[in-house]
Structures are given as structure tokens and as C-alpha cells.
Amino acid sequence: MTVSAGPLLEFDHSFARELPRLSVPWTAAPVPSPALLVLNTELAGELGLDAEALRTPAGVALFVGAGVPEEARPVAQVYAGHQFGAYQPRLGDGRALLLGELVDRDGRRRDLHLKGSGRTPFARGGDGKAAVGPMLREYVMGEAMHALGIPTSRALAVVATGDRVVRETLLPGAVLARVAASHLRVGTFQYAAGDPEIVRQLADYAIARHHPDVAEAANPYLEFYRQVVDAQASLVARWMLVGFVHGVMNTDNTTISGETIDYGPCAFMDAFDPGTVFSSIDHGGRYAYGNQPGIAQWNLARLGETLLPLIDEDLDAAVGAATEVVSSFVERYDAHWASGMAAKLGLETPDAALFRDLLVLLHDQRVDFTRFFRALSAQLRGGEARSLFVEPDAFDAWAARWEALLPPDRGAVAAAMDRVNPVYIPRNHIVEEALTAATEGDMAPFHRLLEVVASPFDERAGLDRYAEPAPAGSRAHVTYCGT
Ligand code: AMP
Ligand code: MG
């Protein structure tokens, strides 16, 4: 297919132009019969794109990488990465392409990237393809995170290819078009680290794109590192506060921008349990819910190693300075998490003992993490949260301590709590149900779910099932890697 999409979009390609050693020009594989499954009209608007034009055959062709405008210069990006702790010196976009960069309505530069667009030189043994289910999972999870106010890449569209993809079974194929602040990863720095000149160019590019203010600092590269550490500390704290489990926190899935990226076997937990794992491939629980902050810090240490030659000519001095920054992750994370937890509980200031005792209680009694906080604000309006507990006396004792710390205007406290505690998250059993229906050709449950999670804080009539955990006795859901 060679429909020209030239007038639809104006691409820049600063990454390909300024860092030519970190990508290879590549084009998408042709697909038999592209059909638009879902288009993000709100995001299209943000990008200044005409949603109606994107629905035409030329628009849909663009989303599978056919008929891209001449100036787009699509590339496959190369990166390295630690996967489940093991270093892979050369990963890269095995089934993805960076189509180019768009400047949005607010003047922000954003990548437009395809996933499932065919094999590239980095495909290794992979087929270069993606299936409808995992691409729609990425779509709905990203939209839910965005609605929760958590930094994330977002899907612009999912297009069914008409192809069959071979996994455990034959599945309908799809391409995801997504938008991100950039696709610079810790793994990009790990790959570049082989050549001091390239790592400097990459750091300069990343600074200009994400942290331009550090150029003024006494040691810009150290300050850049500090800002990435803080962005990740804030991001992971936000995940923890909504019960999100990323599932594959490899260094190649850890961004420099501080956005959530590469939604694979991810999910939100129901009952609070730090050991929660959804991914079928995470046998050791490396990326369990409760391990996420420690893993983020570990990944950031890998980033720091690549920056040492830029931080100081003297290696000992560089190591000392970088160690101080990566160590600060703990206090940064704690501060982000504690202020977020205070807001969830309607408190003006954090209270570490109160928080710790609550988590022990929720864990011991396997209380649904999301429902708990809404039940707690309901309690301030005459409702109750104690029925969520098998042994409510322990909760009552905790709640008395909590209430004693609240500001006097309980109505205002409850309203503030409801602005930060969602009613609706994409519950895994409902996500699975919607993806199964979509795989069988029925998109209606997916669209309904999207609508629900797009307004997570506003409780609406008739949506009770979206606010409830998986029925008791249903088997623990497992999500597959989506490759
Ligand atoms: P992910 O776990 O999705 O972040 O992918 C890890 C690496 O495997 C990346 O380099 C991907 O581009 C590559 N990859 C995953 N699935 C495929 C596939 N089906 N074909 C080619 N490469 C793939
Ligand atoms: Mg990845």
C-alpha cells in the first residue's frame, strides 16, 4: 500500500539526525488488510491532528507504517538492556519503528512510534509482529494511567492488520501507534556507553529534550542524572499509590523522560499484597509490586555507570558523586510516596507509623487496595469501611488514630480524598474479558472499559462491576508477555 499520508502530519526526526549511530533507517512490513480498531481522538487533537483524516485509508495506512511521508525517515532504534538482571549488549526495536517526532499544541516534541510493524535488524528470533490483545492492553492501560495523572506514553491508534500471528494459538495481528515524550531509555545509554563520544552526544540530546535547565548547573551531567533519578522516584511512587505492577522493569523499559512505557504483562492488583506478580515469565517475582522501588533504583545505578566519564575525569570522584545521587533515590521516593499517601488519607502531613500499620492491616486481611480508600472517605460521610475487613476491630483501632489526625472539615477532607483515590481502575479480570471479546471481533466491551477508566474519580451509576475485585474463587489472573 502506498497511499501518501504527507498532508496529515509534519514530522521532524531530530533523534535520527543528531544520533545517527543509535538507529538504522527501516520501513514497516506490508500488511494484508489494515482496519482501524480504535483511534484516540483526544490525543489526536492534542497533537494538532485531524482525527477524521486519520480515519481515512491514508490515515490508517500511516498507522501501519505504509505511505509514510518522505520527511518521516522511520528508524529502528538500537539499545542494550538488563533483562531480568542479565545484560544484553544489543536489543533495539525488534518489531517497532520510530516514525518521527511531532510538536504538539503546547510546543512539546513527542515521538510517534509503531509497535508490531515487522521484523527489523534487531528482531533476533522474533517475528516482528504483535497481536490485537496485547496492543489493546497497552492502549487501555496507558489511557487509565493518563487519566490517573501518571506520566505515560499513550496510544494514538490500534490497527488490525488482517494477518494471523503465531503464539500459543493463532491470533489476529495488530499494530499499535503510540506517542511518548521520547523513547530514550536507560538501555539507550547502556548501548552508547561503549563509545564516550556517543554517550556525550546522547546525554546532550537528552538534556536538551527533557531537562534543558541543567545546562546552567555547575556539573550539568550530574544534575541531569539527579533529575532522571527524581523523575523515576516520583513515577514509581505514583505506581505504588494506585497498585500498578509494571511487570517488566528491564533497563530497556525504563525511560529517561520519567514516563511509563512498554506495557506488557502489567496489571493493577486487587487485594493489597507486596508479592503480587502477574507476568507469566516472572518466575522469581523480581518485578513484584513491592520490589518496584528497589528495581527502579537498581536500573538507575546502571544509568549512572554510563555517565561516569561525563561526570568527572577522575573516576573516583565520578563514582562518589554518582553514588550520592543514586543513593538519594530512597529519600526522594519516600518523600513522593509519603506525600501521595497523606493525600490518599486526607492528611495534611505524612505519618510514617500510621501508613506502615495500615499496609500491614491491608496485607494481613487481604483488603482490596483501591476500594479501601473510597470506603474510607465514605466513612467520613456516614458510611463505613470496616466491612472490608475480616477482623474489623483491628481496623477500628487504626481508624480512630487516623480520624484524630484529620482537619476538622470532614466534608472537605472526603472530597479531597475522592479527587486522588480512583473508583475505577482497569481491573485485570475486566481487561482480560474485554481483550478476549476484541480478539473474537467484538470491540464493544473494550470501548466501554475505556470510557469507564477515562474518568476514574467520578463514581457513576450502573458501573459497580468495574469497581469490584475479581469474584472470590476465580483463579488468579496471569498476563502473558504479549510478544
Ligand atoms: P519487550 O519485552 O516488549 O520490551 O521487548 C524486549 C525486546 O524484544 C525488544 O528489543 C523488542 O523489540 C523485542 N521483541 C519483542 N517481541 C518481538 C517480536 N515478536 N519480534 C521481534 N522482536 C521482538
Ligand atoms: Mg521494551
Coordinates of C-alpha atoms and ligand atoms in Angstrom, one line a residue:
M1 CA 0.0 0.0 0.0
T2 CA 1.5 3.4 -1.0
V3 CA -1.2 5.9 -0.1
S4 CA 0.5 9.2 0.7
A5 CA -0.1 10.5 4.2
G6 CA 2.0 13.5 3.6
P7 CA -0.6 16.2 4.3
L8 CA -1.7 14.6 7.5
L9 CA 1.4 15.0 9.6
E10 CA 4.6 17.0 9.7
F11 CA 7.4 15.0 11.1
D12 CA 10.8 16.0 12.4
H13 CA 13.5 13.5 13.1
S14 CA 15.9 15.0 15.5
F15 CA 16.9 11.7 17.0
A16 CA 17.8 10.1 13.7
R17 CA 19.6 13.3 12.6
E18 CA 21.6 14.0 15.7
L19 CA 22.3 10.5 16.9
P20 CA 22.8 8.6 13.6
R21 CA 24.7 5.8 15.3
L22 CA 21.7 4.9 17.6
S23 CA 19.3 3.8 14.9
V24 CA 19.0 2.4 11.4
P25 CA 16.6 3.6 8.7
W26 CA 13.9 1.0 8.3
T27 CA 10.5 0.6 6.8
A28 CA 7.4 -1.3 8.0
A29 CA 6.4 -4.6 6.6
P30 CA 3.4 -4.5 4.4
V31 CA 0.1 -5.8 5.9
P32 CA -2.7 -7.5 4.1
S33 CA -5.8 -5.5 5.1
P34 CA -5.4 -2.7 7.7
A35 CA -8.6 -1.9 9.7
L36 CA -8.8 0.8 12.4
L37 CA -9.8 -0.7 15.7
V38 CA -9.5 2.3 17.9
L39 CA -8.4 5.9 17.5
N40 CA -7.6 8.3 20.3
T41 CA -9.3 11.4 19.1
E42 CA -8.4 13.4 22.3
L43 CA -4.7 12.7 21.8
A44 CA -5.0 13.4 18.0
G45 CA -6.4 16.8 19.0
E46 CA -3.6 17.4 21.4
L47 CA -1.1 16.7 18.6
G48 CA -3.0 19.1 16.3
L49 CA -4.0 16.3 14.0
D50 CA -7.3 15.9 12.2
A51 CA -8.9 12.8 13.6
E52 CA -11.3 12.5 10.7
A53 CA -8.4 12.4 8.3
L54 CA -6.7 9.8 10.4
R55 CA -9.7 7.5 9.9
T56 CA -9.4 7.6 6.1
P57 CA -7.4 4.9 4.3
A58 CA -4.4 7.2 4.1
G59 CA -4.5 7.7 7.9
V60 CA -4.9 4.1 8.7
A61 CA -2.1 3.3 6.2
L62 CA 0.1 5.7 8.2
F63 CA -0.6 3.7 11.4
V64 CA 0.8 0.6 9.9
G65 CA 3.8 2.4 8.5
A66 CA 2.7 2.3 4.9
G67 CA 2.8 5.5 2.8
V68 CA 4.7 7.5 5.5
P69 CA 5.6 11.0 4.3
E70 CA 9.1 11.4 2.8
E71 CA 10.4 13.5 5.6
A72 CA 9.4 11.0 8.3
R73 CA 12.6 8.9 7.9
P74 CA 11.4 5.9 10.0
V75 CA 14.1 4.2 12.0
A76 CA 14.5 1.3 14.3
Q77 CA 16.3 2.4 17.5
V78 CA 19.1 0.4 19.0
Y79 CA 19.6 0.0 22.7
A80 CA 21.0 -2.5 25.2
G81 CA 19.5 -3.6 28.5
H82 CA 19.4 -5.7 31.5
Q83 CA 16.5 -8.2 31.1
F84 CA 15.6 -9.8 34.4
G85 CA 19.1 -8.9 35.6
A86 CA 21.0 -10.3 32.6
Y87 CA 22.9 -7.9 30.4
Q88 CA 22.0 -8.0 26.6
P89 CA 24.5 -5.7 24.8
R90 CA 22.3 -5.3 21.7
L91 CA 18.5 -5.3 21.9
G92 CA 16.8 -2.5 19.9
D93 CA 13.4 -2.2 18.3
G94 CA 12.9 -5.7 17.1
R95 CA 9.3 -5.1 15.9
A96 CA 9.0 -1.3 16.3
L97 CA 9.8 1.8 14.4
L98 CA 10.2 5.5 15.3
L99 CA 8.2 7.2 12.6
G100 CA 9.3 10.6 13.6
E101 CA 8.6 13.5 16.0
L102 CA 5.7 15.8 16.2
V103 CA 5.4 19.1 18.0
D104 CA 2.1 19.2 19.9
R105 CA -0.2 22.1 20.5
D106 CA 1.7 23.0 23.7
G107 CA 5.0 23.0 21.8
R108 CA 6.2 19.7 23.2
R109 CA 8.2 17.4 21.0
R110 CA 6.7 13.9 21.0
D111 CA 7.7 10.7 19.3
L112 CA 5.3 8.8 17.1
H113 CA 6.2 5.1 17.3
L114 CA 4.8 1.9 15.9
K115 CA 4.9 -1.5 17.5
G116 CA 4.2 -4.7 15.6
S117 CA 5.3 -3.2 12.3
G118 CA 7.5 -6.1 11.1
R119 CA 11.0 -7.5 11.7
T120 CA 14.0 -5.2 11.9
P121 CA 17.7 -5.9 12.1
F122 CA 17.2 -6.2 15.9
A123 CA 14.4 -8.8 15.7
R124 CA 16.7 -11.7 16.8
G125 CA 14.4 -14.7 16.7
G126 CA 11.2 -12.7 16.8
D127 CA 8.6 -12.5 14.1
G128 CA 8.3 -8.7 14.3
K129 CA 4.5 -8.9 14.9
A130 CA 2.1 -8.1 17.6
A131 CA -1.4 -9.4 18.4
V132 CA -4.6 -7.5 18.9
G133 CA -5.0 -8.3 22.6
P134 CA -1.6 -7.1 23.9
M135 CA -1.7 -3.9 21.8
L136 CA -5.2 -3.1 23.1
R137 CA -3.9 -3.8 26.7
E138 CA -1.2 -1.2 26.1
Y139 CA -3.9 1.2 24.8
V140 CA -6.2 0.9 27.8
M141 CA -3.5 0.7 30.5
G142 CA -1.9 3.9 29.1
E143 CA -5.2 5.7 29.0
A144 CA -6.1 4.7 32.5
M145 CA -2.7 5.9 33.8
H146 CA -3.1 9.1 31.9
A147 CA -6.5 9.7 33.5
L148 CA -4.9 9.0 36.9
G149 CA -2.4 11.8 36.2
I150 CA 0.6 9.4 36.0
P151 CA 3.2 10.2 33.3
T152 CA 2.9 7.7 30.5
S153 CA 3.2 7.1 26.8
R154 CA -0.2 7.0 25.2
A155 CA -1.6 5.0 22.3
L156 CA -2.9 7.0 19.3
A157 CA -4.4 4.1 17.5
V158 CA -4.5 0.3 17.1
V159 CA -5.0 -1.1 13.6
A160 CA -5.8 -4.7 12.9
T161 CA -3.5 -6.0 10.2
G162 CA -5.6 -8.8 8.8
D163 CA -2.6 -11.1 9.5
R164 CA -2.6 -14.1 11.8
V165 CA 0.2 -14.1 14.4
V166 CA 1.5 -17.4 15.7
R167 CA 1.7 -17.5 19.5
E168 CA 0.3 -20.3 21.8
T169 CA -2.6 -20.2 19.3
L170 CA -3.2 -18.2 16.1
L171 CA -4.2 -14.7 17.0
P172 CA -5.3 -11.7 14.9
G173 CA -2.4 -9.3 14.3
A174 CA -2.2 -5.6 15.1
V175 CA 0.0 -2.5 15.0
L176 CA 0.0 0.0 17.8
A177 CA 0.8 3.6 17.1
R178 CA 1.9 5.3 20.3
V179 CA 3.1 8.7 21.4
A180 CA 5.8 9.3 24.0
A181 CA 7.9 12.2 25.3
S182 CA 10.8 10.3 23.8
H183 CA 12.0 6.7 23.6
L184 CA 15.3 7.3 25.3
R185 CA 15.8 4.5 27.8
V186 CA 18.4 3.6 30.4
G187 CA 19.2 0.9 27.8
T188 CA 20.0 3.5 25.2
F189 CA 22.7 4.9 27.5
Q190 CA 24.0 1.4 28.1
Y191 CA 24.4 0.8 24.4
A192 CA 26.0 4.2 23.8
A193 CA 28.4 3.7 26.8
G194 CA 30.7 1.7 24.5
D195 CA 31.8 5.0 23.0
P196 CA 32.5 8.0 25.2
E197 CA 31.7 10.5 22.3
I198 CA 28.3 8.9 21.6
V199 CA 27.3 8.8 25.3
R200 CA 28.1 12.5 25.5
Q201 CA 26.1 13.3 22.4
L202 CA 23.2 11.2 23.8
A203 CA 23.4 12.9 27.1
D204 CA 23.4 16.4 25.4
Y205 CA 20.4 15.3 23.3
A206 CA 18.5 14.0 26.4
I207 CA 19.3 17.2 28.4
A208 CA 18.1 19.4 25.5
R209 CA 14.9 17.4 25.1
H210 CA 14.0 16.7 28.7
H211 CA 16.0 18.7 31.2
P212 CA 17.2 21.9 29.4
D213 CA 17.5 23.7 32.7
V214 CA 20.5 21.6 33.9
A215 CA 22.7 23.1 31.2
E216 CA 23.2 26.0 33.7
A217 CA 24.4 23.7 36.5
A218 CA 28.0 23.5 37.7
N219 CA 28.1 19.9 36.6
P220 CA 25.3 19.5 34.0
Y221 CA 25.6 15.7 33.6
L222 CA 25.5 15.1 37.3
E223 CA 22.5 17.4 37.6
F224 CA 20.9 15.6 34.6
Y225 CA 21.4 12.3 36.5
R226 CA 19.8 13.7 39.6
Q227 CA 16.7 14.8 37.6
V228 CA 16.3 11.4 36.0
V229 CA 16.6 9.8 39.4
D230 CA 13.9 12.1 40.8
A231 CA 11.6 11.7 37.8
Q232 CA 11.8 7.9 38.2
A233 CA 11.4 8.1 42.0
S234 CA 8.2 10.1 41.5
L235 CA 6.9 7.8 38.8
V236 CA 7.3 4.6 40.7
A237 CA 5.8 6.2 43.8
R238 CA 2.7 7.1 41.7
W239 CA 2.5 3.5 40.5
M240 CA 2.7 2.2 44.1
L241 CA 0.0 4.6 45.2
V242 CA -2.5 3.1 42.7
G243 CA -1.4 -0.5 43.0
F244 CA 0.1 -0.7 39.5
V245 CA 2.5 -3.6 38.7
H246 CA 4.6 -2.9 35.5
G247 CA 5.7 -6.4 35.1
V248 CA 8.9 -6.0 33.0
M249 CA 11.1 -3.3 34.6
N250 CA 14.1 -4.1 32.5
T251 CA 16.5 -1.2 31.9
D252 CA 15.4 -1.1 28.3
N253 CA 11.8 -0.4 29.6
T254 CA 13.0 2.4 31.9
T255 CA 12.7 5.9 30.4
I256 CA 14.8 9.0 30.7
S257 CA 11.7 11.1 30.5
G258 CA 10.1 9.6 33.6
E259 CA 7.1 8.3 31.6
T260 CA 5.7 4.8 32.0
I261 CA 6.5 2.8 28.8
D262 CA 6.2 -0.6 27.3
Y263 CA 3.1 -2.0 28.8
G264 CA 3.5 -5.8 28.6
P265 CA 2.3 -8.2 31.3
C266 CA 1.2 -5.3 33.6
A267 CA -1.9 -5.1 35.8
F268 CA -3.4 -3.4 38.8
M269 CA -3.6 -5.5 42.0
D270 CA -6.9 -6.1 43.7
A271 CA -6.0 -7.3 47.3
F272 CA -3.0 -5.5 48.8
D273 CA 0.0 -7.8 48.7
P274 CA 3.6 -6.7 48.1
G275 CA 4.3 -10.1 46.5
T276 CA 1.8 -9.5 43.7
V277 CA 3.1 -10.7 40.3
F278 CA 1.0 -11.0 37.1
S279 CA 3.6 -11.9 34.5
S280 CA 3.8 -15.5 33.4
I281 CA 7.5 -15.1 32.8
D282 CA 8.5 -13.6 36.1
H283 CA 9.1 -16.8 38.0
G284 CA 11.2 -15.4 40.7
G285 CA 9.0 -12.4 41.4
R286 CA 11.8 -10.0 40.5
Y287 CA 9.3 -7.4 39.4
A288 CA 6.6 -8.0 42.1
Y289 CA 4.7 -4.9 43.3
G290 CA 6.7 -4.5 46.4
N291 CA 10.1 -4.8 44.6
Q292 CA 9.4 -1.9 42.1
P293 CA 11.1 0.9 44.0
G294 CA 14.3 -1.2 44.6
I295 CA 14.4 -2.3 41.0
A296 CA 14.0 1.3 39.8
Q297 CA 17.0 2.3 41.9
W298 CA 19.0 -0.6 40.5
N299 CA 18.1 0.4 37.0
L300 CA 19.2 4.0 37.7
A301 CA 22.5 2.7 39.1
R302 CA 23.1 1.2 35.6
L303 CA 22.3 4.6 34.1
G304 CA 24.8 6.2 36.5
E305 CA 27.6 3.9 35.4
T306 CA 27.2 5.0 31.8
L307 CA 27.5 8.7 32.8
L308 CA 30.7 8.4 34.9
P309 CA 33.1 9.6 32.3
L310 CA 30.9 12.7 31.8
I311 CA 30.5 13.5 35.5
D312 CA 34.2 13.7 36.3
E313 CA 37.5 12.9 34.6
D314 CA 38.7 11.5 37.9
L315 CA 36.9 8.1 38.2
D316 CA 36.9 8.0 42.0
A317 CA 35.3 11.5 42.1
A318 CA 32.7 10.5 39.5
V319 CA 31.8 7.3 41.4
G320 CA 31.4 9.2 44.6
A321 CA 29.2 11.9 43.1
A322 CA 27.0 9.3 41.2
T323 CA 26.7 7.1 44.2
E324 CA 25.5 10.1 46.3
V325 CA 22.8 10.8 43.6
V326 CA 21.6 7.2 43.2
S327 CA 21.5 6.8 47.0
S328 CA 19.2 9.8 47.2
F329 CA 16.6 7.7 45.3
V330 CA 15.5 6.3 48.6
E331 CA 14.7 9.6 50.3
R332 CA 13.2 11.0 47.1
Y333 CA 11.0 8.0 46.6
D334 CA 9.9 8.0 50.3
A335 CA 9.1 11.7 50.1
H336 CA 7.0 11.3 46.9
W337 CA 5.2 8.3 48.3
A338 CA 4.6 9.7 51.7
S339 CA 3.1 12.9 50.4
G340 CA 0.9 10.9 48.0
M341 CA -0.2 8.6 50.8
A342 CA -1.0 11.6 53.0
A343 CA -3.2 12.9 50.2
K344 CA -4.9 9.5 49.8
L345 CA -5.8 9.6 53.5
G346 CA -6.8 13.2 53.6
L347 CA -4.0 14.2 55.9
E348 CA -2.0 17.4 55.8
T349 CA 1.2 15.8 56.8
P350 CA 2.6 12.3 56.4
D351 CA 2.6 9.9 59.4
A352 CA 5.0 7.0 58.8
A353 CA 3.8 4.8 61.6
L354 CA 0.1 5.3 60.6
F355 CA 1.0 4.4 57.0
R356 CA 3.0 1.3 57.9
D357 CA 0.3 0.0 60.2
L358 CA -2.3 0.5 57.5
L359 CA -0.3 -1.5 55.0
V360 CA 0.2 -4.3 57.5
L361 CA -3.5 -4.4 58.1
L362 CA -4.5 -4.3 54.4
H363 CA -2.0 -7.1 53.7
D364 CA -3.0 -9.3 56.7
Q365 CA -6.6 -9.1 55.8
R366 CA -6.2 -9.1 52.0
V367 CA -8.2 -5.9 51.6
D368 CA -8.8 -4.6 48.1
F369 CA -6.4 -1.7 47.8
T370 CA -8.5 0.6 45.5
R371 CA -11.8 0.1 47.2
F372 CA -10.4 0.7 50.7
F373 CA -9.6 4.4 50.1
R374 CA -13.0 5.2 48.7
A375 CA -14.7 3.3 51.6
L376 CA -12.6 5.4 54.0
S377 CA -13.8 8.7 52.5
A378 CA -17.4 7.2 52.5
Q379 CA -16.9 6.6 56.3
L380 CA -16.4 10.3 56.8
R381 CA -19.9 10.8 55.2
G382 CA -21.6 8.3 57.5
G383 CA -20.7 5.2 55.5
E384 CA -18.3 2.6 56.7
A385 CA -15.1 0.8 55.6
R386 CA -14.9 -1.9 58.4
S387 CA -16.9 -4.4 56.4
L388 CA -13.9 -4.8 54.0
F389 CA -12.0 -6.4 56.9
V390 CA -12.4 -9.9 58.1
E391 CA -11.4 -8.7 61.6
P392 CA -12.8 -5.2 61.8
D393 CA -11.7 -4.5 65.3
A394 CA -8.1 -4.0 64.2
F395 CA -9.3 -1.6 61.5
D396 CA -11.4 0.3 64.0
A397 CA -8.3 0.9 66.2
W398 CA -6.4 2.1 63.2
A399 CA -9.2 4.3 62.0
A400 CA -9.5 6.0 65.4
R401 CA -5.8 7.1 65.2
W402 CA -6.4 8.3 61.6
E403 CA -9.5 10.3 62.4
A404 CA -7.8 12.1 65.3
L405 CA -5.3 13.5 62.7
L406 CA -7.8 14.8 60.3
P407 CA -8.6 18.5 59.7
P408 CA -12.0 19.5 61.2
D409 CA -14.0 19.9 58.0
R410 CA -14.7 16.3 57.2
G411 CA -16.8 17.0 54.1
A412 CA -13.8 18.8 52.6
V413 CA -11.5 16.0 53.6
A414 CA -13.7 13.4 52.0
A415 CA -14.0 15.4 48.8
A416 CA -10.2 15.9 48.6
M417 CA -9.6 12.1 49.1
D418 CA -12.0 11.4 46.3
R419 CA -10.0 13.5 43.9
V420 CA -6.9 11.3 44.4
N421 CA -8.4 7.9 45.0
P422 CA -9.9 6.3 41.9
V423 CA -13.1 4.3 41.9
Y424 CA -12.3 2.7 38.6
I425 CA -9.0 1.2 37.6
P426 CA -8.6 -1.3 34.7
R427 CA -9.2 -4.4 36.8
N428 CA -7.3 -7.3 35.3
H429 CA -10.3 -9.7 35.0
I430 CA -12.3 -7.0 33.2
V431 CA -9.3 -6.1 31.0
E432 CA -9.0 -9.8 30.1
E433 CA -12.7 -10.1 29.3
A434 CA -12.5 -7.0 27.0
L435 CA -9.4 -8.3 25.2
T436 CA -10.9 -11.7 24.7
A437 CA -14.0 -10.2 23.2
A438 CA -11.9 -7.9 20.9
T439 CA -9.8 -10.9 19.8
E440 CA -13.1 -12.5 18.8
G441 CA -14.2 -9.4 16.9
D442 CA -16.4 -7.6 19.5
M443 CA -14.9 -4.2 20.4
A444 CA -17.9 -3.1 22.5
P445 CA -16.6 -4.2 25.9
F446 CA -13.2 -2.6 25.2
H447 CA -14.8 0.8 24.3
R448 CA -17.0 0.6 27.4
L449 CA -13.9 -0.1 29.6
L450 CA -12.0 2.8 28.0
E451 CA -14.9 5.1 28.8
V452 CA -15.0 3.9 32.4
V453 CA -11.3 4.3 33.2
A454 CA -11.1 7.7 31.4
S455 CA -12.9 9.2 34.4
P456 CA -11.5 7.2 37.3
F457 CA -12.6 9.5 40.1
D458 CA -16.2 10.1 39.3
E459 CA -18.5 7.4 40.6
R460 CA -21.3 6.7 38.2
A461 CA -24.5 4.7 38.5
G462 CA -24.5 1.3 36.8
L463 CA -20.8 0.7 36.8
D464 CA -20.5 -1.3 40.1
R465 CA -18.8 -4.3 38.4
Y466 CA -15.9 -2.1 37.2
A467 CA -15.3 -1.1 40.8
E468 CA -15.1 -4.6 42.3
P469 CA -12.3 -7.0 42.5
A470 CA -12.3 -10.3 40.7
P471 CA -15.0 -12.6 42.1
A472 CA -13.8 -14.7 45.0
G473 CA -12.6 -18.1 44.0
S474 CA -11.7 -17.0 40.4
R475 CA -8.2 -18.1 39.6
A476 CA -5.5 -15.5 40.0
H477 CA -5.1 -13.9 36.6
V478 CA -1.9 -14.2 34.8
T479 CA -0.8 -11.9 31.9
Y480 CA 1.4 -13.1 29.2
C481 CA 4.3 -11.2 27.8
G482 CA 2.5 -10.1 24.7
T483 CA 5.2 -10.9 22.3
Ligands
AMP1 P1 9.7 -6.0 25.4 O1 9.8 -7.1 26.5 O2 8.4 -5.9 24.7 O3 10.2 -4.7 26.0 O4 10.7 -6.5 24.3 C1 12.1 -6.8 24.5 C2 12.9 -6.8 23.3 O5 12.4 -7.9 22.4 C3 12.8 -5.6 22.4 O6 14.1 -5.5 21.8 C4 11.7 -5.9 21.4 O7 11.8 -5.1 20.2 C5 12.0 -7.4 21.1 N1 10.8 -8.1 20.7 C6 9.7 -8.5 21.5 N2 8.8 -9.2 20.8 C7 9.3 -9.3 19.5 C8 8.8 -9.9 18.3 N3 7.7 -10.5 18.2 N4 9.6 -9.8 17.2 C9 10.8 -9.1 17.2 N5 11.3 -8.5 18.3 C10 10.6 -8.6 19.5
MG2 MG 10.6 -2.9 25.6

